[in-house]
PDB file of C-alpha atoms in Angstrom:
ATOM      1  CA  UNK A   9     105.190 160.786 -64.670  1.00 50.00           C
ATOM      2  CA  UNK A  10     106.867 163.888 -64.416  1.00 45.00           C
ATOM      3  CA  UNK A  11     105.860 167.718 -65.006  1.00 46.00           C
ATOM      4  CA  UNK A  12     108.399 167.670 -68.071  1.00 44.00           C
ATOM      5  CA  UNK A  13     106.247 164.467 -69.678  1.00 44.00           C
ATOM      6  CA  UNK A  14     103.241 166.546 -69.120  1.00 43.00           C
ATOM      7  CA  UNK A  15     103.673 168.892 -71.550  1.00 48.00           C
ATOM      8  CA  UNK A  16     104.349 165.578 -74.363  1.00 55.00           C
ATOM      9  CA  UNK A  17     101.169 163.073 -73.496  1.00 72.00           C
ATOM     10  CA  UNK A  18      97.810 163.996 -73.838  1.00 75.00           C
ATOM     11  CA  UNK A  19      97.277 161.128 -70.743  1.00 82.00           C
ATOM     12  CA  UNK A  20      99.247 163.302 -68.384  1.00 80.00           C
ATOM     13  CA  UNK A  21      96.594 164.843 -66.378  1.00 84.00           C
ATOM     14  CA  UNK A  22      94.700 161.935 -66.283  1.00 90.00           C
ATOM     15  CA  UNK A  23      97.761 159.823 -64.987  1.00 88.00           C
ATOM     16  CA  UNK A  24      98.671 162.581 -62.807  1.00 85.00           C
ATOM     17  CA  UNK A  25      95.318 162.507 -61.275  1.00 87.00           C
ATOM     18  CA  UNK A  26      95.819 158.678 -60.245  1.00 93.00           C
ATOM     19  CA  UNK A  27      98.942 156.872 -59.204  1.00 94.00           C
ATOM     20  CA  UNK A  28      96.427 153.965 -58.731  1.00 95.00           C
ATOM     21  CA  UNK A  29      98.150 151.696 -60.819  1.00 94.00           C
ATOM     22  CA  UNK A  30     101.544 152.213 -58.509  1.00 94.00           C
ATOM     23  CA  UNK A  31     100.152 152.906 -54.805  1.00 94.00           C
ATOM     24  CA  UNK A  32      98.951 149.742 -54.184  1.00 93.00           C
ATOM     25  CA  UNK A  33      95.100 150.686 -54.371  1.00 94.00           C
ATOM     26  CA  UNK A  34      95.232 148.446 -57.865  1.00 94.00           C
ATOM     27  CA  UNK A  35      97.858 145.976 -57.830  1.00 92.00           C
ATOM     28  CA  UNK A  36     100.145 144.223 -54.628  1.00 90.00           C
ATOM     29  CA  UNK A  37     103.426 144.044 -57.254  1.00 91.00           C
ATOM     30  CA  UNK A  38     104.485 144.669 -60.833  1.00 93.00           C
ATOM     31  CA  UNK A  39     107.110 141.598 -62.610  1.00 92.00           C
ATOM     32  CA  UNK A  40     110.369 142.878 -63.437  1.00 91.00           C
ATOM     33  CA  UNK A  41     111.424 141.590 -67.090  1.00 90.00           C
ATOM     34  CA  UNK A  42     114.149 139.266 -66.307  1.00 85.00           C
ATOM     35  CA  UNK A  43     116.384 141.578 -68.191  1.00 88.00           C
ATOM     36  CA  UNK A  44     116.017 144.455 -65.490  1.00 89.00           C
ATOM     37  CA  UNK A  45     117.414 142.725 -62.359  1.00 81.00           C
ATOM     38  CA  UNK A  46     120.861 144.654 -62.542  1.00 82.00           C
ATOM     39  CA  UNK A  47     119.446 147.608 -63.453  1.00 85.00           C
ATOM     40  CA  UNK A  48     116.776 148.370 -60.901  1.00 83.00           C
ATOM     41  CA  UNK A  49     119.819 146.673 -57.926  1.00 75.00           C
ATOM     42  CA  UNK A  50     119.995 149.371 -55.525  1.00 74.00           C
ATOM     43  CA  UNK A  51     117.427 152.010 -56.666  1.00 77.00           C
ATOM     44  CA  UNK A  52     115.128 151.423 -53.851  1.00 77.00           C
ATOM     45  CA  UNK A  53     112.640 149.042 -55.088  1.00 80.00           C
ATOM     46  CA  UNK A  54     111.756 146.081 -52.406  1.00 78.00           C
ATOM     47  CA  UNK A  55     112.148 142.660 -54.476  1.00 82.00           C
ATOM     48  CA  UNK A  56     109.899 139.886 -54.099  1.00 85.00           C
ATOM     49  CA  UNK A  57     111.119 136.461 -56.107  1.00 86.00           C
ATOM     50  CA  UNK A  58     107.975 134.209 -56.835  1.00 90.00           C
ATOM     51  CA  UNK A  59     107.808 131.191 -59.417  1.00 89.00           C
ATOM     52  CA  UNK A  60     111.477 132.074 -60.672  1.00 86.00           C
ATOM     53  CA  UNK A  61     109.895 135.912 -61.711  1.00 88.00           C
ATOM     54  CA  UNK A  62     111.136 139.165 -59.608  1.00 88.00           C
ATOM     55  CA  UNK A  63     108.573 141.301 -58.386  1.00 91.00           C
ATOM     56  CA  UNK A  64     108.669 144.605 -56.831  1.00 90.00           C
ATOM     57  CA  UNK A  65     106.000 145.839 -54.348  1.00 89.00           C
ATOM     58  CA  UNK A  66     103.247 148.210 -54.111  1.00 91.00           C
ATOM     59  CA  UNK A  67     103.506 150.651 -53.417  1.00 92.00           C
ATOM     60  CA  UNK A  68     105.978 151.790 -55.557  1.00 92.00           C
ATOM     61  CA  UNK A  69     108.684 153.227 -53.761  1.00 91.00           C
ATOM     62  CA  UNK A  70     109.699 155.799 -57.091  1.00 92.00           C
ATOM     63  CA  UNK A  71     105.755 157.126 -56.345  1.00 93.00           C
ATOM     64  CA  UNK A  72     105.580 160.979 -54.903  1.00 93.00           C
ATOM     65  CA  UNK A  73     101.939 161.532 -54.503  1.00 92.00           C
ATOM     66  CA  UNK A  74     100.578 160.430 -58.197  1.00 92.00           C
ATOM     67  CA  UNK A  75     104.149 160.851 -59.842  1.00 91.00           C
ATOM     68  CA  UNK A  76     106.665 158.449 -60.496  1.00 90.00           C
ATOM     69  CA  UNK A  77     109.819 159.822 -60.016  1.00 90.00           C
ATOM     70  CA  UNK A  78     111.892 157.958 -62.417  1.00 90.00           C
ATOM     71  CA  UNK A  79     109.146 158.188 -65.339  1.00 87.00           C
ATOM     72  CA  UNK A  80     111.472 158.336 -68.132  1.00 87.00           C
ATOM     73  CA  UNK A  81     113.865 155.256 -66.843  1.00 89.00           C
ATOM     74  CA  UNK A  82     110.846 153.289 -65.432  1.00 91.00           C
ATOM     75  CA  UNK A  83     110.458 149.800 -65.840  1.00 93.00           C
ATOM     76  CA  UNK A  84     109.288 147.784 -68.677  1.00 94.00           C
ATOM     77  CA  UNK A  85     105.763 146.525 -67.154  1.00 94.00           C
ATOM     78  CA  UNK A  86     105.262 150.382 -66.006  1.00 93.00           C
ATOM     79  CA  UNK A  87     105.804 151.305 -69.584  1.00 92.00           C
ATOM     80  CA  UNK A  88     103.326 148.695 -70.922  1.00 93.00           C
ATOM     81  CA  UNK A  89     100.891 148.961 -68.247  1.00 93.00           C
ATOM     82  CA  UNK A  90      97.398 150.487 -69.751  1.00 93.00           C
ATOM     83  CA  UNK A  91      94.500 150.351 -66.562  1.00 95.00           C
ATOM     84  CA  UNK A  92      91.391 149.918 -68.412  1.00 96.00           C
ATOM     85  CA  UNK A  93      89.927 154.002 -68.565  1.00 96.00           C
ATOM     86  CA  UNK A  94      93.334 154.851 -70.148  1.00 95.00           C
ATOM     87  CA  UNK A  95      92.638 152.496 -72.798  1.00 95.00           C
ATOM     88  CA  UNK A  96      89.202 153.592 -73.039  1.00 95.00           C
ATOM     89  CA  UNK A  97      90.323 157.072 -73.493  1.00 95.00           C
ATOM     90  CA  UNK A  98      92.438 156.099 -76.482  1.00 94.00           C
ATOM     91  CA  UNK A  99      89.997 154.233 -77.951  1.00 94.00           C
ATOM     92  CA  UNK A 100      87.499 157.667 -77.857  1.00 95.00           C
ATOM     93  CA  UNK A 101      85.136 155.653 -75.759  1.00 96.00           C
ATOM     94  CA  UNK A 102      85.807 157.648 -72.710  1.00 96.00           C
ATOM     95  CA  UNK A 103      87.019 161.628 -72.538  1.00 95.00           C
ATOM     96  CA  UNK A 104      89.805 162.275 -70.196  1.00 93.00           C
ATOM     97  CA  UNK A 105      87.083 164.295 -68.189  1.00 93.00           C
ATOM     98  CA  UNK A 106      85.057 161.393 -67.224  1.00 96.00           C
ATOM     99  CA  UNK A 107      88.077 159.328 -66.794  1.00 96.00           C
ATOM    100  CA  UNK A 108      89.656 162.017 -63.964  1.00 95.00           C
ATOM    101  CA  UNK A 109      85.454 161.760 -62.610  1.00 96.00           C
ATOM    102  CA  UNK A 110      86.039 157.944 -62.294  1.00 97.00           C
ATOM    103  CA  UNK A 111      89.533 158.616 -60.621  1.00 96.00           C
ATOM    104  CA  UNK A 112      88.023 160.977 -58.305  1.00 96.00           C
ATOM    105  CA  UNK A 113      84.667 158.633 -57.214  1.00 98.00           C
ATOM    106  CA  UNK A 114      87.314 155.423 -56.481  1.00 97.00           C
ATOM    107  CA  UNK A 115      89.728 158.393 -54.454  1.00 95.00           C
ATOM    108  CA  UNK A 116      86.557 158.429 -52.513  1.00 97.00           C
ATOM    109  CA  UNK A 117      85.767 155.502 -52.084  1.00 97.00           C
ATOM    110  CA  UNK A 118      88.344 154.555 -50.847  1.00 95.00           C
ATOM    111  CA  UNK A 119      88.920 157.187 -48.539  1.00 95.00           C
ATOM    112  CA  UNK A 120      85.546 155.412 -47.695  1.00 95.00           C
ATOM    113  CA  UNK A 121      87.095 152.682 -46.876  1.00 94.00           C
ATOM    114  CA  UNK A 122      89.428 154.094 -44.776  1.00 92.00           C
ATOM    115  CA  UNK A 123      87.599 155.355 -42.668  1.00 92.00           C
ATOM    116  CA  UNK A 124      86.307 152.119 -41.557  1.00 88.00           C
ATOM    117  CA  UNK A 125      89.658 150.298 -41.226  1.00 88.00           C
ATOM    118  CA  UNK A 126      92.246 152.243 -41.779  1.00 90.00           C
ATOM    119  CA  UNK A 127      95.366 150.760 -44.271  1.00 88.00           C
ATOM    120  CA  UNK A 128      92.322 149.101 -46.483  1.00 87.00           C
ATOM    121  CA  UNK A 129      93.239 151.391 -49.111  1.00 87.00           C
ATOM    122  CA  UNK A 130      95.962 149.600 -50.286  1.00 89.00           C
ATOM    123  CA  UNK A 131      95.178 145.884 -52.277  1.00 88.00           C
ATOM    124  CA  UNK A 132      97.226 143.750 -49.716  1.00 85.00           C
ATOM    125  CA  UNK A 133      95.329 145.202 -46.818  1.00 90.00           C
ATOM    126  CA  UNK A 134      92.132 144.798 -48.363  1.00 91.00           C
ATOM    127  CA  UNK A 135      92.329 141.438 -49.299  1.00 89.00           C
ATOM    128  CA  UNK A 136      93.832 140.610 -45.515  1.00 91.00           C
ATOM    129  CA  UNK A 137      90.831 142.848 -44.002  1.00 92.00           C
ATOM    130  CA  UNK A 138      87.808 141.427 -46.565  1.00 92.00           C
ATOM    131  CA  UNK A 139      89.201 137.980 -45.089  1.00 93.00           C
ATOM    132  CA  UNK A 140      89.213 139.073 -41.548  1.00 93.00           C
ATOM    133  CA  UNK A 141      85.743 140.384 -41.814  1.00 94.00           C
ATOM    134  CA  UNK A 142      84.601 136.872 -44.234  1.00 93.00           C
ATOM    135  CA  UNK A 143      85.574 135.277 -40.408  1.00 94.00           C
ATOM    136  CA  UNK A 144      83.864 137.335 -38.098  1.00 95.00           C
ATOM    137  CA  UNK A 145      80.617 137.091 -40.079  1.00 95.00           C
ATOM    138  CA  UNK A 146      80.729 133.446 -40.160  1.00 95.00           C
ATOM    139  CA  UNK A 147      81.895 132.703 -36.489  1.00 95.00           C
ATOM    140  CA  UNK A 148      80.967 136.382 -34.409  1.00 93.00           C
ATOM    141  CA  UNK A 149      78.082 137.184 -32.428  1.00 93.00           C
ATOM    142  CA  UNK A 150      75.527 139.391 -33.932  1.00 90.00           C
ATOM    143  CA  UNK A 151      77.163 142.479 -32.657  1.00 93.00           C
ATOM    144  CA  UNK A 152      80.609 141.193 -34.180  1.00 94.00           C
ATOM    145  CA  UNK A 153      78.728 140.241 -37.521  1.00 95.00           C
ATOM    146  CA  UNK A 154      76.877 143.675 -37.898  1.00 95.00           C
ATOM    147  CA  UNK A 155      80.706 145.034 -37.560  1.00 94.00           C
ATOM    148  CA  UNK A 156      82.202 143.147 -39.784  1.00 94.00           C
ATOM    149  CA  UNK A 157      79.166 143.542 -42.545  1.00 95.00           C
ATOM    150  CA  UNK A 158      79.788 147.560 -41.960  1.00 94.00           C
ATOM    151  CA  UNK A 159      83.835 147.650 -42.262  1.00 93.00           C
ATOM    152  CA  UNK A 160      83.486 144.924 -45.262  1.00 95.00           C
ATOM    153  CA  UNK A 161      80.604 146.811 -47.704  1.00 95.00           C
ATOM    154  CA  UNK A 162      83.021 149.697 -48.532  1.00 95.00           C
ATOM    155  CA  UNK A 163      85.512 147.562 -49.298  1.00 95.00           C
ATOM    156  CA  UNK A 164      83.162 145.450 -51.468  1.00 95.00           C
ATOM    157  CA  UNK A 165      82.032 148.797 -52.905  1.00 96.00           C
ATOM    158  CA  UNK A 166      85.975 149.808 -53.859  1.00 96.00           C
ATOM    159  CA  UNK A 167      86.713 146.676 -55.366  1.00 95.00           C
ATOM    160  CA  UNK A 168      83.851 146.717 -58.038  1.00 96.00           C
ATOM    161  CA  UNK A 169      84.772 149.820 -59.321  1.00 97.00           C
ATOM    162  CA  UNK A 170      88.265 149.115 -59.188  1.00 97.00           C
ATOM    163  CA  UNK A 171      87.363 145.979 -61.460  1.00 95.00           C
ATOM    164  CA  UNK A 172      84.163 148.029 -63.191  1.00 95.00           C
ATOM    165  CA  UNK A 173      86.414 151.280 -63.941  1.00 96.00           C
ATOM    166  CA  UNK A 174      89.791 150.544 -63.929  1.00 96.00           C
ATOM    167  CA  UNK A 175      91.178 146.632 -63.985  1.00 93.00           C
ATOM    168  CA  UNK A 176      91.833 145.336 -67.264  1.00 88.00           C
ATOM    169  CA  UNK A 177      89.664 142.701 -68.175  1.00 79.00           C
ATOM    170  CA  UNK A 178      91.751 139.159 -68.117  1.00 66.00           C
ATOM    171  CA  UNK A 179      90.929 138.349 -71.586  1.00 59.00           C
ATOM    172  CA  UNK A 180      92.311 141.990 -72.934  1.00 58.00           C
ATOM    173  CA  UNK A 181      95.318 141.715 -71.109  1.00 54.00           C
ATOM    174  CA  UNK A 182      98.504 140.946 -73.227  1.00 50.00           C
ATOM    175  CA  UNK A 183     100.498 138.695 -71.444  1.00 46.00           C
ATOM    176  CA  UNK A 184     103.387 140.594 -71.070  1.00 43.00           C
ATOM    177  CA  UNK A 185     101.472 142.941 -68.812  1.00 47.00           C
ATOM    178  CA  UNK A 186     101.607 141.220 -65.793  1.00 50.00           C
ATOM    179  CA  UNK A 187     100.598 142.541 -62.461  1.00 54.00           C
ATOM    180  CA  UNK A 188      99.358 141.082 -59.333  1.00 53.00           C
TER     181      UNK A 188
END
């Protein structure tokens, strides 16, 4: 989103506040619509082809800091995309002041989380790490386990907010916003 787009949606600061939804903290890769291929060639996205779909990875290479750099020529499932407190804020259920208080708690807890592995920040990481640790606690010694049970519970922590605060629920989810 840029500065200029700031001034048009009342979501701006709240967006601007987050960049969760392209830094990889939410999501490992957005579909391209099949339509977009040509379009996106050469712009810098990293292309992932899975079941005959094209993704692109997070995070998003068009991201500076919370701001997508190509807002207004961004790509169909960025356009679409609604994380769950944006849609609670249009519905009324949530003011953009407690949304930006939920950004800000997940900011730090994941910073959290970073400080006990650092990289964990990011979904892909995470899910690699929360495995890594899953192995030590079944097969370490009780020093290894006490480790693993200390670097895993702030990622445990992260990831129920994420899906509290800010994951759309699957059965809310139109299917045409797809992210993994």
């Amino acid at each position: 989103m840029s500065a200029a787009s700031s001034a048009v949606d009342p979501l701006s600061p709240l967006c601007l506040s987050c960049g969760m939804c392209c830094d990889g903290t939410l999501h490992l890769r957005a579909a391209l619509d099949a339509d977009e291929r040509d379009r996106y060639a050469g712009s810098g996205f990293e292309y992932v082809e899975l079941e005959n779909r094209l993704y692109f990875d997070q995070p998003c290479r068009q991201l500076c800091g919370t701001a997508c750099s190509i807002y207004a020529a961004r790509p169909k499932v960025c356009r679409r995309y609604r994380c769950e407190i944006v849609r609670d804020v249009e519905t009324g259920d949530m003011s953009i002041g407690d949304a930006i208080g939920h950004v800000e708690t997940a900011r730090a807890l994941c910073a959290t989380a970073e400080t006990t592995m650092p990289g964990v920040g990011m979904s892909r990481t995470r899910g690699l790490a929360r495995a890594e640790c899953a192995n030590q606690l079944d097969h370490g010694d009780g020093g290894e386990r006490a480790a693993a049970a200390a670097r895993l519970l702030p990622m445990i922590a992260l990831d129920e907010y994420l899906a509290r605060w800010f994951r759309v629920k699957k059965d809310q989810a139109p299917a045409s916003e797809e992210r993994a």
